[in-house]
PDB file of C-alpha atoms and ligand atoms in Angstrom:
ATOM      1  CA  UNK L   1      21.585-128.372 -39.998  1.00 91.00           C
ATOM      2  CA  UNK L   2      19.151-126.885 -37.183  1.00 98.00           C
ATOM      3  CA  UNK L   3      17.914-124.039 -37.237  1.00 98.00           C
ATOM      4  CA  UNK L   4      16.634-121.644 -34.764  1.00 98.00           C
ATOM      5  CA  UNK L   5      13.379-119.211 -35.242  1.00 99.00           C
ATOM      6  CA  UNK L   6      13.332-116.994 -32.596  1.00 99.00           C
ATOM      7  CA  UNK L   7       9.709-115.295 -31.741  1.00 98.00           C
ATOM      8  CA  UNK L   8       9.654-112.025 -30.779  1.00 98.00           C
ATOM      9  CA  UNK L   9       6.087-111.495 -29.257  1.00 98.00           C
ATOM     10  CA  UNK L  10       7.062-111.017 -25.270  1.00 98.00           C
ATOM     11  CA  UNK L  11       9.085-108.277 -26.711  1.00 98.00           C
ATOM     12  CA  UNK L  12       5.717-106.400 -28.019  1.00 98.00           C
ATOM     13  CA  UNK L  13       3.946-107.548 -24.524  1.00 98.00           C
ATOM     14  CA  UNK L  14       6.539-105.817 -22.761  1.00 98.00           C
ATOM     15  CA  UNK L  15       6.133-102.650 -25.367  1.00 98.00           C
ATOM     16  CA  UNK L  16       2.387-102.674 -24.889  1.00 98.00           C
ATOM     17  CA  UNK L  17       1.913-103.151 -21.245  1.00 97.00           C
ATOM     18  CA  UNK L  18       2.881 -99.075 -21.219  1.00 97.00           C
ATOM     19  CA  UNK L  19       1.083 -98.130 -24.757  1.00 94.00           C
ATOM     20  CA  UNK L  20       4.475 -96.501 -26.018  1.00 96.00           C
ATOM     21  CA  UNK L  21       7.564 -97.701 -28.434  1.00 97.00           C
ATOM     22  CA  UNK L  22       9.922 -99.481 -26.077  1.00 98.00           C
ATOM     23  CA  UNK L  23      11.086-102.040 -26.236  1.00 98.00           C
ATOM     24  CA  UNK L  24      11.128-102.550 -29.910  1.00 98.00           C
ATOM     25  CA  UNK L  25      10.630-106.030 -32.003  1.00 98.00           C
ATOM     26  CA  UNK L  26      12.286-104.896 -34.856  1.00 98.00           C
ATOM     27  CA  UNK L  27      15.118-104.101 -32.779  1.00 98.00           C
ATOM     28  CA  UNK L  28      15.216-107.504 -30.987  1.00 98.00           C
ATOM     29  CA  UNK L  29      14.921-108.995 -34.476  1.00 98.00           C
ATOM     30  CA  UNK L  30      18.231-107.205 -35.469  1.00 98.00           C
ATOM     31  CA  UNK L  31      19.954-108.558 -32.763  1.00 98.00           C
ATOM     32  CA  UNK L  32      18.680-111.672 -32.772  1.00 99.00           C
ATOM     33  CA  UNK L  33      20.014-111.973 -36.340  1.00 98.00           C
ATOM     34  CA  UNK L  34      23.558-110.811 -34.853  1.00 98.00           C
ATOM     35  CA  UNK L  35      23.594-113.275 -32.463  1.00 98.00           C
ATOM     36  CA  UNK L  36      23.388-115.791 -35.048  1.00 98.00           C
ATOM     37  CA  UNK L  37      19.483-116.716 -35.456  1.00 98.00           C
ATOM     38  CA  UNK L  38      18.140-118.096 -39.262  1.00 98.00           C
ATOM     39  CA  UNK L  39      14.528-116.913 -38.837  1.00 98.00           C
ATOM     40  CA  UNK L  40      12.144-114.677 -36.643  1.00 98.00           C
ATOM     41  CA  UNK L  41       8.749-115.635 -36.253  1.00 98.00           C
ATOM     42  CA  UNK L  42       5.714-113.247 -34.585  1.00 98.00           C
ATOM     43  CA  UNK L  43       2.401-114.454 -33.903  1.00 98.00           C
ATOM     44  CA  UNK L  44      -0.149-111.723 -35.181  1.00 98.00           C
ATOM     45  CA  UNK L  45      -3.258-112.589 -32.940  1.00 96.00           C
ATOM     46  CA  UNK L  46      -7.157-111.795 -33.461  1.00 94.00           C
ATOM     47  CA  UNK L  47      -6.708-109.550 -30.465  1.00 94.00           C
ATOM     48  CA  UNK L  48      -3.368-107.901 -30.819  1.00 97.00           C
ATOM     49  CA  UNK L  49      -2.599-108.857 -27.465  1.00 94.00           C
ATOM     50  CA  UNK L  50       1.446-108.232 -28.672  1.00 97.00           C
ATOM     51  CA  UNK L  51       2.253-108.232 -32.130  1.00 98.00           C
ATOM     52  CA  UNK L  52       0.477-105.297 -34.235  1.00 98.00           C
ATOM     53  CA  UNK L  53      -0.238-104.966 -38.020  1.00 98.00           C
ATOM     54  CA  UNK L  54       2.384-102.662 -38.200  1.00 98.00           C
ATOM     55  CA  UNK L  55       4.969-104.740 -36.342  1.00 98.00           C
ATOM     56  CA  UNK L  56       4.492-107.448 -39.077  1.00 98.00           C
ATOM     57  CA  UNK L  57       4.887-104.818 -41.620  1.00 98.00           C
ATOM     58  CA  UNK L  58       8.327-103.913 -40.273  1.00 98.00           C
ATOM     59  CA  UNK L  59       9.782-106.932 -39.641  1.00 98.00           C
ATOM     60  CA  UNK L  60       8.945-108.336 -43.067  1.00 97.00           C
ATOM     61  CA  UNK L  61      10.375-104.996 -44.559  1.00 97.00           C
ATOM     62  CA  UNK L  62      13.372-104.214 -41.988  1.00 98.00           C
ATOM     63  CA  UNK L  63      14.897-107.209 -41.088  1.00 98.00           C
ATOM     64  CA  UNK L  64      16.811-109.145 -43.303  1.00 98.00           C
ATOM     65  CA  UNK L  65      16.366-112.518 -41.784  1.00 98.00           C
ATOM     66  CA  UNK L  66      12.829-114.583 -42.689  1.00 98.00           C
ATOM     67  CA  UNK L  67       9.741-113.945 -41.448  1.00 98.00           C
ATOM     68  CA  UNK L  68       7.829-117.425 -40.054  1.00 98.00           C
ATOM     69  CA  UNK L  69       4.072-115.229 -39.353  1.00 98.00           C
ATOM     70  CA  UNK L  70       2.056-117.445 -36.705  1.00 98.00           C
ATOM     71  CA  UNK L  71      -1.344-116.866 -37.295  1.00 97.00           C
ATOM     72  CA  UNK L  72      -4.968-118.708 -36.928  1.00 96.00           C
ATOM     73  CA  UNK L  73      -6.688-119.917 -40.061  1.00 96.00           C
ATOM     74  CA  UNK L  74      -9.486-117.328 -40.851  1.00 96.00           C
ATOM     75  CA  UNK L  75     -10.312-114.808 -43.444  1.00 97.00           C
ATOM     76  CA  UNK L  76      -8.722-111.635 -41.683  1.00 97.00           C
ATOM     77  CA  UNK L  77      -5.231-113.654 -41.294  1.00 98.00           C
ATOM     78  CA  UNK L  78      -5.452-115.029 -44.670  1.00 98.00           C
ATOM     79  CA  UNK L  79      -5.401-111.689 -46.425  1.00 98.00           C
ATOM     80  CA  UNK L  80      -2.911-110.120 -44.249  1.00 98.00           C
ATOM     81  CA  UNK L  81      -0.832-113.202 -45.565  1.00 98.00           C
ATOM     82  CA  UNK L  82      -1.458-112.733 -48.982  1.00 98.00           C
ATOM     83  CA  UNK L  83      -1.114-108.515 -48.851  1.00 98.00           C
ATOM     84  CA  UNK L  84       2.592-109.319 -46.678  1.00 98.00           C
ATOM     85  CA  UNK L  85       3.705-112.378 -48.441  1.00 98.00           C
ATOM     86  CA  UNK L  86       6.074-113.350 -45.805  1.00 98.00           C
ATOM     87  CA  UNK L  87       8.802-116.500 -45.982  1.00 98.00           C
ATOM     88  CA  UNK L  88       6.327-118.471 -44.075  1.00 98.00           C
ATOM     89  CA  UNK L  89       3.450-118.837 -42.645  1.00 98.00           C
ATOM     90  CA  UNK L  90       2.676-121.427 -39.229  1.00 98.00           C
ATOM     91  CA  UNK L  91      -1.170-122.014 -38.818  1.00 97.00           C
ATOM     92  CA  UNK L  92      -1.885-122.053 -35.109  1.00 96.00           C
ATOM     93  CA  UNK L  93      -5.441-122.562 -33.188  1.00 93.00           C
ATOM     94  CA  UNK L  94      -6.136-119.736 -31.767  1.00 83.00           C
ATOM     95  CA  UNK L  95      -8.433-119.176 -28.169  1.00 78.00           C
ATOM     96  CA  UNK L  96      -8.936-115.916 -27.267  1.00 69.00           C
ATOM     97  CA  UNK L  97      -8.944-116.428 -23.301  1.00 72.00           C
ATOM     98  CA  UNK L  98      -6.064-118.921 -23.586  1.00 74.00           C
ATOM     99  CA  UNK L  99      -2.467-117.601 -22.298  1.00 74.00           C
ATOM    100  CA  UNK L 100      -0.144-119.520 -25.272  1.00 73.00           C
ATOM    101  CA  UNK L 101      -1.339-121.659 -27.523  1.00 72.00           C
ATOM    102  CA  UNK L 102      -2.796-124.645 -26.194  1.00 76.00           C
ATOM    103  CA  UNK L 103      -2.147-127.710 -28.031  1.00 82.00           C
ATOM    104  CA  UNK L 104      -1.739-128.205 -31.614  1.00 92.00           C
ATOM    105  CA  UNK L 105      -4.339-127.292 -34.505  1.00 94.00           C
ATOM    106  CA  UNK L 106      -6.797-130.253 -34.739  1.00 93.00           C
ATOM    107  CA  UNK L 107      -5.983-130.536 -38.866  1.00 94.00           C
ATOM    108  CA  UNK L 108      -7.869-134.125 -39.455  1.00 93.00           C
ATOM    109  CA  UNK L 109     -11.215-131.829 -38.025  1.00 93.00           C
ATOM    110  CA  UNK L 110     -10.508-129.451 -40.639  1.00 94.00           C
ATOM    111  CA  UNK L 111      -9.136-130.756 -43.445  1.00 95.00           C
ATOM    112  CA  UNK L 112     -11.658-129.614 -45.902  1.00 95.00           C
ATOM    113  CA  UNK L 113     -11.179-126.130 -45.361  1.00 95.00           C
ATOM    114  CA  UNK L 114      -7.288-126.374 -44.870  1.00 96.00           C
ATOM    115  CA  UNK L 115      -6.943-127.575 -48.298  1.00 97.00           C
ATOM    116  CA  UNK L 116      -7.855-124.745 -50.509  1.00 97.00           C
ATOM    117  CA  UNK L 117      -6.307-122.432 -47.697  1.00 98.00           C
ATOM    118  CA  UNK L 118      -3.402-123.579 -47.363  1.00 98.00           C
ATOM    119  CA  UNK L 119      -2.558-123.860 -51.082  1.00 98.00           C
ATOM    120  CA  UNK L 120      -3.958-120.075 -51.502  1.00 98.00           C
ATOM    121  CA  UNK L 121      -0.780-119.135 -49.043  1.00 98.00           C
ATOM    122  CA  UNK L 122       1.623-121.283 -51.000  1.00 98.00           C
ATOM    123  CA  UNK L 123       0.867-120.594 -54.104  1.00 98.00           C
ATOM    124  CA  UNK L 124       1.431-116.781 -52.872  1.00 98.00           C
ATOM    125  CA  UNK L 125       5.051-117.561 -52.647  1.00 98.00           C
ATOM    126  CA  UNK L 126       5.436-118.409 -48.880  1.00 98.00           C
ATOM    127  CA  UNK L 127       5.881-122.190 -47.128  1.00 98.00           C
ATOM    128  CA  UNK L 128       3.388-123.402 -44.835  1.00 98.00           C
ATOM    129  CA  UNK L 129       3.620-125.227 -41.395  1.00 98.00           C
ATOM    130  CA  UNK L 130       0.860-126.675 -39.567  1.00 98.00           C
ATOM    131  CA  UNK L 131       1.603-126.459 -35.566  1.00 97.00           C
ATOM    132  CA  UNK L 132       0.127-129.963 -34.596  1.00 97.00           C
ATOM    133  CA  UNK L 133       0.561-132.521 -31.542  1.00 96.00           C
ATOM    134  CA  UNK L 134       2.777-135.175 -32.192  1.00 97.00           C
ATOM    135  CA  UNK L 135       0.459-138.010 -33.305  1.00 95.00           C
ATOM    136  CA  UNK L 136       0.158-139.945 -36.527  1.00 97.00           C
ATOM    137  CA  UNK L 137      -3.475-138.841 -37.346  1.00 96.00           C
ATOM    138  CA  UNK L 138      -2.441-134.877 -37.159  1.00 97.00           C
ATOM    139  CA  UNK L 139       0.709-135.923 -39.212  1.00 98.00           C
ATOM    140  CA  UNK L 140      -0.878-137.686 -41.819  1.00 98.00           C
ATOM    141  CA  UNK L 141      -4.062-134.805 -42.217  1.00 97.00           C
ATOM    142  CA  UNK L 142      -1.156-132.424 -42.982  1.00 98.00           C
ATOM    143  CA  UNK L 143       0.731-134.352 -45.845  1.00 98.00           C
ATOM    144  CA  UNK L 144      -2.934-134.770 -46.640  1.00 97.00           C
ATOM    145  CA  UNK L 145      -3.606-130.561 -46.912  1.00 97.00           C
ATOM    146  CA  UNK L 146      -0.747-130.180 -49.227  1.00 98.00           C
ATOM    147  CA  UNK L 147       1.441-128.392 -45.840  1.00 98.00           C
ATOM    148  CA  UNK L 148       5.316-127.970 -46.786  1.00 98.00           C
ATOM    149  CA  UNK L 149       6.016-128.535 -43.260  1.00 98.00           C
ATOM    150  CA  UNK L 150       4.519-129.286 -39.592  1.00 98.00           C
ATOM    151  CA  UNK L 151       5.975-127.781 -36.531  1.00 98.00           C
ATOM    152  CA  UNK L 152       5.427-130.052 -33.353  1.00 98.00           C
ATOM    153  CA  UNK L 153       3.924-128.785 -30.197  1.00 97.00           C
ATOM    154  CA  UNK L 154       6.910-129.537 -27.448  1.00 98.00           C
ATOM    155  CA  UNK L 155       4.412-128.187 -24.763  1.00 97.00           C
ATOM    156  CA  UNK L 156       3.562-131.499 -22.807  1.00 97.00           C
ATOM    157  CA  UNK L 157       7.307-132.405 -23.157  1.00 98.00           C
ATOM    158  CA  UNK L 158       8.275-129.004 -22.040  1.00 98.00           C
ATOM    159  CA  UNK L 159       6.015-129.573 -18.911  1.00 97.00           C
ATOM    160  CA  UNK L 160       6.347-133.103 -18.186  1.00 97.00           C
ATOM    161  CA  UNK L 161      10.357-134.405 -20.056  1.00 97.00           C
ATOM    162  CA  UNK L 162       9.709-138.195 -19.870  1.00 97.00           C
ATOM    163  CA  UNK L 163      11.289-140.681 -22.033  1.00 98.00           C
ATOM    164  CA  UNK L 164       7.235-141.008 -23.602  1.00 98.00           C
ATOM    165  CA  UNK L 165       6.634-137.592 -24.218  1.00 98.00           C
ATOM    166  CA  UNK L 166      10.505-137.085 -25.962  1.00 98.00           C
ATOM    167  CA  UNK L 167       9.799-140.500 -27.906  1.00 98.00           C
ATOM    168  CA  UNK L 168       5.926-139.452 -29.456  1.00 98.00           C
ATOM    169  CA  UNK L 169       7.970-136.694 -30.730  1.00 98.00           C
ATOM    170  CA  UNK L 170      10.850-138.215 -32.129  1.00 98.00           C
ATOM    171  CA  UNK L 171       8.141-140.915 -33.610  1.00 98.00           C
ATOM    172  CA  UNK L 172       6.018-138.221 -34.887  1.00 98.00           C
ATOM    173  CA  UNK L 173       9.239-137.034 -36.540  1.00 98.00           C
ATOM    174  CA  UNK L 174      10.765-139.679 -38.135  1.00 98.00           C
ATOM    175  CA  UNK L 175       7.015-140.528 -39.868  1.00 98.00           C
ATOM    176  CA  UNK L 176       6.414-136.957 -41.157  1.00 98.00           C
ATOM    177  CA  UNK L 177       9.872-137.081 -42.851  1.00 98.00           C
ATOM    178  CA  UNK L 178       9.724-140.249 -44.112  1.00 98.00           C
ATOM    179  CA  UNK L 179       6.172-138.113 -45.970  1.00 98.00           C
ATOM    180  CA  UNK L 180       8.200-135.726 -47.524  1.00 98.00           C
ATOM    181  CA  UNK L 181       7.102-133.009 -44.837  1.00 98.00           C
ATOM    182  CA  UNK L 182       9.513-130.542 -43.706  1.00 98.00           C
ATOM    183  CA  UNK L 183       9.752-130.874 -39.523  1.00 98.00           C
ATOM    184  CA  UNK L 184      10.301-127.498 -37.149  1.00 98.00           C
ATOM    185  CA  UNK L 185       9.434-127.924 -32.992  1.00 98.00           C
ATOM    186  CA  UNK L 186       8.531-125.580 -30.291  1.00 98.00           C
ATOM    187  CA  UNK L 187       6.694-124.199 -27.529  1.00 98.00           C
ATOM    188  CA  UNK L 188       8.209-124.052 -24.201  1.00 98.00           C
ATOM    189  CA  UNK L 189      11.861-124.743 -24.953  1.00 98.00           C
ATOM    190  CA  UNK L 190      14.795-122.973 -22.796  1.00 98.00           C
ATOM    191  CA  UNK L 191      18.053-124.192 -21.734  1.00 98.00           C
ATOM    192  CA  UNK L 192      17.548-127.572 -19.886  1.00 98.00           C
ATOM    193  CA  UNK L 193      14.970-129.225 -21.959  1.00 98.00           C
ATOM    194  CA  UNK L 194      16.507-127.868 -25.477  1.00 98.00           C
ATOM    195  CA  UNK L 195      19.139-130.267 -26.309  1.00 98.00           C
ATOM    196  CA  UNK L 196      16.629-133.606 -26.316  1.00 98.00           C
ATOM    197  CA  UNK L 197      14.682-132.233 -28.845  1.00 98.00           C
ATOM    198  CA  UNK L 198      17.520-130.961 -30.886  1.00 98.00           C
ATOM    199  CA  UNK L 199      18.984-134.488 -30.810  1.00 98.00           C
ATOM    200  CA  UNK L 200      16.115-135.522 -32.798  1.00 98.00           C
ATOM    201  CA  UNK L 201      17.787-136.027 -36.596  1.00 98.00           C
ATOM    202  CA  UNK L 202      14.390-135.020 -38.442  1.00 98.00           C
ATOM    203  CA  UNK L 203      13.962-132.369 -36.860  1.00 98.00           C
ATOM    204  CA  UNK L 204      15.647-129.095 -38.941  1.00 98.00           C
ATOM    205  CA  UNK L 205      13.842-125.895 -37.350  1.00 98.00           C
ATOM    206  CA  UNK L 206      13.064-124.994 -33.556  1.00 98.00           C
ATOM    207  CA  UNK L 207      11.066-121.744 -32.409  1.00 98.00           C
ATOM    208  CA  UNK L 208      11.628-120.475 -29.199  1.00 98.00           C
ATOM    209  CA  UNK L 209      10.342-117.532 -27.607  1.00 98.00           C
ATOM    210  CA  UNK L 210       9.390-116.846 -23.994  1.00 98.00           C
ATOM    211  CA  UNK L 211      12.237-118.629 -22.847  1.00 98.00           C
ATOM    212  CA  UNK L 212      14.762-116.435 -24.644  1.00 98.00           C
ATOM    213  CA  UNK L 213      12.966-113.420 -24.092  1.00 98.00           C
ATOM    214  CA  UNK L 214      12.623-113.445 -20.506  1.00 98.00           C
ATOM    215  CA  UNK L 215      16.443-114.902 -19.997  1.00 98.00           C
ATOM    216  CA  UNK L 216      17.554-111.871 -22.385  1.00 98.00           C
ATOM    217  CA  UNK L 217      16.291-110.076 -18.752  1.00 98.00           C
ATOM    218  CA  UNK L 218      19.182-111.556 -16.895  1.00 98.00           C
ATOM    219  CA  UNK L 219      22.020-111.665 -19.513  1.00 98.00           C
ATOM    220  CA  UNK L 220      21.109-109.980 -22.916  1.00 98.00           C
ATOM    221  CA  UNK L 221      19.094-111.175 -25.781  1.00 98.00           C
ATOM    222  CA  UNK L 222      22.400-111.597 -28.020  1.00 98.00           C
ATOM    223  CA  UNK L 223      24.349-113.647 -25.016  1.00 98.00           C
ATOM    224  CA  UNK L 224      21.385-116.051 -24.523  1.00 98.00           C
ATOM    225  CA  UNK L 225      20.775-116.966 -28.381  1.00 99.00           C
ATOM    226  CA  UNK L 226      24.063-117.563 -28.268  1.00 98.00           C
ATOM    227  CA  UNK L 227      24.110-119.775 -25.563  1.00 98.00           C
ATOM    228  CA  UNK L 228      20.643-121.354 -26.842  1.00 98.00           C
ATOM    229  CA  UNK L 229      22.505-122.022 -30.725  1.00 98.00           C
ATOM    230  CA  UNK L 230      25.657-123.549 -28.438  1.00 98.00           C
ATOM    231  CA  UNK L 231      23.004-125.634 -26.704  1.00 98.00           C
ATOM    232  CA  UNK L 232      21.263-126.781 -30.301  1.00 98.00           C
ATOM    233  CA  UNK L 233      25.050-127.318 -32.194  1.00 98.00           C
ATOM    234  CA  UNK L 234      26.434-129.824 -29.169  1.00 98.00           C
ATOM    235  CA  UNK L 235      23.029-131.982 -29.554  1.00 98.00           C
ATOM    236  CA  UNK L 236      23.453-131.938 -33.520  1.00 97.00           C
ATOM    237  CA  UNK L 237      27.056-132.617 -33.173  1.00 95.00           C
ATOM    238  CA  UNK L 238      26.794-135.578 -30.597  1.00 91.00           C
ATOM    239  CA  UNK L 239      24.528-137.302 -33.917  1.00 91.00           C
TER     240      UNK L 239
HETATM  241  N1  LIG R   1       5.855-122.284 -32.028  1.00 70.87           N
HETATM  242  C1  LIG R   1       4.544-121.933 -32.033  1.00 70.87           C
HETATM  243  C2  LIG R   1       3.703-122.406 -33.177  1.00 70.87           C
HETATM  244  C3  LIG R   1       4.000-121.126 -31.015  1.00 70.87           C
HETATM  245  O1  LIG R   1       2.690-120.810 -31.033  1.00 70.87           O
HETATM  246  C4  LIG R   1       4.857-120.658 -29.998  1.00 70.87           C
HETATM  247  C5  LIG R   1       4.314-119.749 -28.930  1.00 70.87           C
HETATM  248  O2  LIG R   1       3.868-118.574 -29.493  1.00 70.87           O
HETATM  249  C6  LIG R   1       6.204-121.021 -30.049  1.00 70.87           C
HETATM  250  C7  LIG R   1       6.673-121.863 -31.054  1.00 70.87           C
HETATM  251  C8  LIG R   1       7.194-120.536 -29.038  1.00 70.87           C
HETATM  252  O3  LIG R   1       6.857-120.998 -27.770  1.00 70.87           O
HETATM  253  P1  LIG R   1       7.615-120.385 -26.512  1.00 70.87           P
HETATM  254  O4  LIG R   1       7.275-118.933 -26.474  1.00 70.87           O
HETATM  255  O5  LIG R   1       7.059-121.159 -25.379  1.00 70.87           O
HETATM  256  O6  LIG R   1       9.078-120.610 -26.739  1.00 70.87           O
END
C-alpha cells in the first residue's frame, strides 16, 4: 500500500502573511484526513517562517491522523521532539535564506552526530526518516545511523522528469529496501509527475505539499487529495 502524507505548511504561510488565525492547519489537517490522507506532516523551522510551536502542539493533540514533524537536526528541534513525541520525525537540512529545502541532508558528513540523535528520538517512541538525495552513499550512512526510514528528495525529478532522474530514484529505492529501511518520497510532486514515482514498488509513503495546497485554491483541498490518492492508487494498481 502507498500512502500519502500531506504537509500542511503553505496553509500557515497563507495564515501568517496577515498575523491573524485564518486559514487554519488544524483545520486543513481535518479535512485532509476526510479526504482520505494516512498522515500529515509540518515542518517546524528555526525561523517560524509557517508552522508555529503551537501549531505542532495542535495537530499532534487534535487530529487524529499521524504526525510526520520535519525538522533540522539541532538541540532546540530535538527537545521539542522529545517534549511532543510525535509518530515521526523527518530530519531535514535546514538554510535559513533558502525558499524549500534544497537537496537532501548530507548524512555520510554527519554521521557521528546522527547516531546518538537519532536513536534519542526513537527510543522516545517515534520513527525516524532521514530526507536524503537518491544516491547509494546517503542510503547506506542512514542504515548506518540506525534511521527506520529515508524519504527521497524528488526535487531534481520534479524539475527535470527524465528517464535518469526517475531511475536514481527507483535504484536508490530498491537498495534501501533491500537494507531493511522503510522508503517515503517527496518534494515537488503534483498531478503530472505523481504517478512515476508512485509506480516505484519500494516506495510505501509520499509527502506532498505545495502542490496540493495551492491546487486546493482552484478546486478544494478535499477534491484535490482526492484526485492526488486516485492518481497514487492507478500507478499502484497498474504493478
Ligand atoms: N518532504 C520533505 C522532507 C520536505 O521538506 C517537503 C517540503 O517541505 C516535502 C516533502 C513536500 O514538498 P512539496 O511542498 O514540494 O510538495
Amino acid at each position: 500500500m502507498l500512502r500519502l502524507g500531506v504537509n500542511i505548511d503553505h496553509v500557515a504561510t497563507l495564515r501568517n502573511a496577515r498575523g491573524g488565525i485564518h486559514p487554519c492547519p488544524v483545520r486543513a489537517a481535518l479535512i485532509a484526513q476526510e479526504a482520505g490522507a494516512h498522515s500529515i506532516t509540518a515542518h517546524l523551522r528555526e525561523d517560524r517562517r509557517h508552522i508555529k510551536d503551537i501549531d505542532i502542539e495542535r495537530l499532534n493533540n487534535e487530529v487524529p491522523l499521524p504526525l510526520n514533524l520535519e525538522m533540522a537536526a539541532t538541540d532546540e528541534m530535538l527537545a521539542i521532539a522529545l517534549k511532543i513525541k510525535p509518530h515521526a520525525v523527518c530530519l531535514v537540512p535546514e538554510k535559513r535564506a533558502e525558499l524549500t529545502t534544497e537537496g537532501g541532508l548530507d548524512v555520510a558528513a554527519h554521521e557521528v552526530t546522527l547516531k546518538p540523535y537519532i536513536k534519542k528520538i526513537q527510543d522516545n517512541g517515534s520513527r525516524v526518516s532521514l530526507f536524503i538525495d537518491a544516491n547509494k552513499k546517503q542510503v547506506e550512512a542512514a542504515k548506518k545511523c540506525g534511521a527506520r526510514a529515508i524519504e527521497l528528495h524528488t526535487g531534481t525529478y520534479a524539475e527535470n522528469p527524465s528517464p535518469d532522474n526517475l531511475d536514481a530514484i527507483a535504484q536508490a529505492a530498491k537498495y534501501a529496501k533491500s537494507m531493511g529501511l522503510e522508503v517515503h518520497a517527496g518534494h515537488g510532486l503534483n498531478f503530472e509527475n505523481t504517478g512515476n514515482i508512485a509506480a516505484i514498488p519500494e516506495i510505501i509513503e509520499l509527502n506532498i505539499g505545495h502542490f496540493l495546497i495551492g491546487e486546493s485554491i482552484f478546486t478544494g483541498l478535499k477534491p484535490a487529495i482526492i484526485q492526488m490518492l486516485d492518481i497514487m492508487n492507478k500507478a499502484r494498481d497498474s504493478l
